[in-house]
mmCIF file of C-alpha atoms in Angstrom:
data_model
loop_
_atom_site.group_PDB
_atom_site.id
_atom_site.type_symbol
_atom_site.label_atom_id
_atom_site.label_comp_id
_atom_site.label_asym_id
_atom_site.label_seq_id
_atom_site.Cartn_x
_atom_site.Cartn_y
_atom_site.Cartn_z
ATOM 1 C CA MET A 140 285.443 52.045 110.696
ATOM 2 C CA ILE A 141 286.679 48.651 109.573
ATOM 3 C CA SER A 142 286.299 47.111 113.069
ATOM 4 C CA HIS A 143 282.499 47.383 112.668
ATOM 5 C CA ASN A 144 282.542 45.060 109.641
ATOM 6 C CA LYS A 145 281.152 41.776 110.985
ATOM 7 C CA GLU A 146 282.457 39.839 107.977
ATOM 8 C CA LEU A 147 286.130 40.092 108.950
ATOM 9 C CA SER A 148 287.826 36.703 109.144
ATOM 10 C CA ALA A 149 289.894 35.541 112.099
ATOM 11 C CA SER A 150 292.992 35.620 109.901
ATOM 12 C CA PHE A 151 292.271 39.269 108.980
ATOM 13 C CA LEU A 152 291.805 40.147 112.659
ATOM 14 C CA ILE A 153 295.109 38.477 113.547
ATOM 15 C CA LYS A 154 297.000 40.055 110.648
ATOM 16 C CA ASN A 155 295.708 43.544 111.509
ATOM 17 C CA LYS A 156 295.448 43.193 115.285
ATOM 18 C CA ASP A 157 297.435 46.363 115.988
ATOM 19 C CA LEU A 158 295.177 48.491 113.772
ATOM 20 C CA LEU A 159 291.765 47.378 115.008
ATOM 21 C CA ASN A 160 289.434 48.691 117.695
ATOM 22 C CA TRP A 161 289.255 45.732 120.081
ATOM 23 C CA LYS A 162 286.277 47.092 122.011
ATOM 24 C CA THR A 163 284.286 46.929 118.787
ATOM 25 C CA ILE A 164 285.739 43.540 117.839
ATOM 26 C CA SER A 165 284.889 42.170 121.309
ATOM 27 C CA ALA A 166 281.276 43.324 120.963
ATOM 28 C CA ASN A 167 280.422 42.890 117.296
ATOM 29 C CA HIS A 168 282.267 39.798 116.128
ATOM 30 C CA LYS A 169 281.489 36.200 116.996
ATOM 31 C CA LEU A 170 284.770 35.096 118.528
ATOM 32 C CA SER A 171 285.623 31.494 119.318
ATOM 33 C CA GLU A 172 286.919 30.639 122.763
ATOM 34 C CA SER A 173 290.234 29.576 121.210
ATOM 35 C CA PHE A 174 290.527 32.978 119.489
ATOM 36 C CA ILE A 175 289.755 34.780 122.768
ATOM 37 C CA ASP A 176 292.250 32.498 124.505
ATOM 38 C CA ASN A 177 294.997 33.400 122.020
ATOM 39 C CA TYR A 178 294.258 37.140 122.122
ATOM 40 C CA LYS A 179 293.165 37.511 125.746
ATOM 41 C CA HIS A 180 295.462 40.516 126.121
ATOM 42 C CA LEU A 181 293.615 42.395 123.334
ATOM 43 C CA VAL A 182 289.947 41.675 124.025
ATOM 44 C CA TYR A 183 287.811 43.638 126.482
ATOM 45 C CA TRP A 184 286.639 41.168 129.103
ATOM 46 C CA GLY A 185 283.578 43.113 130.233
ATOM 47 C CA ILE A 186 282.391 43.230 126.645
ATOM 48 C CA ILE A 187 283.349 39.583 126.028
ATOM 49 C CA SER A 188 281.370 38.594 129.159
ATOM 50 C CA GLU A 189 278.275 40.242 127.699
ATOM 51 C CA HIS A 190 278.477 39.704 123.943
ATOM 52 C CA GLN A 191 280.180 36.339 123.444
ATOM 53 C CA SER A 192 278.749 32.908 124.166
ATOM 54 C CA LEU A 193 281.083 31.382 126.754
ATOM 55 C CA SER A 194 281.183 27.878 128.189
ATOM 56 C CA GLU A 195 281.323 27.413 131.939
ATOM 57 C CA LYS A 196 284.745 25.802 131.546
ATOM 58 C CA PHE A 197 286.014 28.909 129.741
ATOM 59 C CA ILE A 198 284.468 31.263 132.324
ATOM 60 C CA GLU A 199 286.126 29.214 135.052
ATOM 61 C CA LYS A 200 289.494 29.429 133.297
ATOM 62 C CA TYR A 201 289.234 33.227 133.163
ATOM 63 C CA LYS A 202 287.283 33.791 136.375
ATOM 64 C CA HIS A 203 289.726 36.538 137.346
ATOM 65 C CA LEU A 204 289.136 38.445 134.068
ATOM 66 C CA VAL A 205 285.415 38.079 133.348
ATOM 67 C CA ASP A 206 282.804 40.575 134.529
ATOM 68 C CA TRP A 207 280.649 38.542 136.921
ATOM 69 C CA LYS A 208 277.649 40.892 136.707
ATOM 70 C CA LYS A 209 277.595 40.474 132.939
ATOM 71 C CA ILE A 210 278.222 36.728 133.238
ATOM 72 C CA SER A 211 275.255 36.482 135.647
ATOM 73 C CA GLU A 212 273.008 38.269 133.152
ATOM 74 C CA HIS A 213 274.167 37.196 129.714
ATOM 75 C CA GLN A 214 275.552 33.661 130.005
ATOM 76 C CA ASN A 215 273.535 30.483 130.423
ATOM 77 C CA LEU A 216 274.709 29.057 133.757
ATOM 78 C CA SER A 217 273.952 25.742 135.407
ATOM 79 C CA GLU A 218 272.889 25.622 139.031
ATOM 80 C CA LYS A 219 276.032 23.642 139.813
ATOM 81 C CA PHE A 220 278.178 26.441 138.354
ATOM 82 C CA ILE A 221 276.207 29.140 140.189
ATOM 83 C CA GLU A 222 276.660 27.178 143.416
ATOM 84 C CA LYS A 223 280.404 26.910 142.855
ATOM 85 C CA TYR A 224 280.724 30.659 142.238
ATOM 86 C CA LYS A 225 277.994 31.815 144.607
ATOM 87 C CA ASN A 226 280.285 34.485 146.057
ATOM 88 C CA LYS A 227 281.104 35.919 142.614
ATOM 89 C CA VAL A 228 277.735 35.941 140.837
ATOM 90 C CA ASP A 229 275.208 38.763 141.152
ATOM 91 C CA TRP A 230 272.196 37.161 142.838
ATOM 92 C CA LYS A 231 269.653 39.731 141.654
ATOM 93 C CA LEU A 232 270.743 39.111 138.059
ATOM 94 C CA ILE A 233 270.849 35.346 138.645
ATOM 95 C CA SER A 234 267.274 35.560 139.979
ATOM 96 C CA LEU A 235 266.209 37.546 136.924
ATOM 97 C CA TYR A 236 268.007 35.858 134.026
ATOM 98 C CA GLN A 237 268.771 32.251 134.979
ATOM 99 C CA ASN A 238 266.251 29.407 135.063
ATOM 100 C CA LEU A 239 266.288 28.159 138.630
ATOM 101 C CA SER A 240 264.656 25.095 140.105
ATOM 102 C CA GLU A 241 262.526 25.423 143.210
ATOM 103 C CA LYS A 242 265.022 23.244 145.077
ATOM 104 C CA PHE A 243 267.867 25.610 144.150
ATOM 105 C CA ILE A 244 265.813 28.684 145.100
ATOM 106 C CA GLU A 245 265.018 27.088 148.441
ATOM 107 C CA GLN A 246 268.683 26.216 149.075
ATOM 108 C CA HIS A 247 269.629 29.835 148.384
ATOM 109 C CA LYS A 248 266.572 31.565 149.785
ATOM 110 C CA ASN A 249 268.739 34.072 151.648
ATOM 111 C CA LYS A 250 270.640 35.022 148.471
ATOM 112 C CA VAL A 251 267.993 35.180 145.749
ATOM 113 C CA ASP A 252 265.926 38.308 145.157
ATOM 114 C CA TRP A 253 262.386 37.247 146.033
ATOM 115 C CA SER A 254 260.711 40.137 144.186
ATOM 116 C CA VAL A 255 262.483 39.075 141.026
ATOM 117 C CA ILE A 256 261.923 35.358 141.715
ATOM 118 C CA SER A 257 258.213 36.039 142.254
ATOM 119 C CA HIS A 258 257.957 37.730 138.874
ATOM 120 C CA THR A 259 260.294 35.726 136.629
ATOM 121 C CA GLN A 260 260.553 32.123 137.821
ATOM 122 C CA LYS A 261 257.959 29.402 137.301
ATOM 123 C CA LEU A 262 256.793 28.444 140.779
ATOM 124 C CA SER A 263 254.369 25.736 141.799
ATOM 125 C CA LYS A 264 251.416 26.467 144.059
ATOM 126 C CA LYS A 265 252.969 24.187 146.689
ATOM 127 C CA PHE A 266 256.239 26.173 146.587
ATOM 128 C CA ILE A 267 254.369 29.490 146.768
ATOM 129 C CA ASP A 268 252.345 28.265 149.754
ATOM 130 C CA LYS A 269 255.489 27.059 151.514
ATOM 131 C CA HIS A 270 257.277 30.389 150.988
ATOM 132 C CA LYS A 271 254.313 32.751 151.205
ATOM 133 C CA ASP A 272 256.177 35.042 153.613
ATOM 134 C CA LEU A 273 259.016 35.498 151.096
ATOM 135 C CA ILE A 274 256.927 35.809 147.944
ATOM 136 C CA ASN A 275 256.287 39.304 146.614
ATOM 137 C CA TRP A 276 252.567 39.017 145.953
ATOM 138 C CA GLU A 277 252.369 42.148 143.796
ATOM 139 C CA GLU A 278 255.081 40.783 141.499
ATOM 140 C CA LEU A 279 253.501 37.327 141.461
ATOM 141 C CA ALA A 280 250.218 38.873 140.323
ATOM 142 C CA LEU A 281 251.991 40.337 137.273
ATOM 143 C CA VAL A 282 252.985 36.908 135.965
#
């Protein structure tokens, strides 16, 4: 299938847009944000959220179309952005895939997944001592 060919140019995609498999294009081709912007009605947003590198500004522009679970897992998000969209992001995935500061973890201690935090985030001894009742000690031992 031609849609699997990763060497297709943007002009080819545009010229043949009605003939292509846009699920495959959304997953297998590196698409610029301007291209996605121009062809937002053709791309698959769940796939775009997972397979394309998106800026926070772009995610914000299309916050109603992106898949927030996939954004939480596959995009590099700042703490400021996570804070702004705290009711949209998936906190277990944020805890697992985003680099979080101890201050941020503490501010969101009721939202983060402590088992995941204990296993994946770099935590100081002081922070661990302060939050010993929240830390999952079995997970911490695996680090």
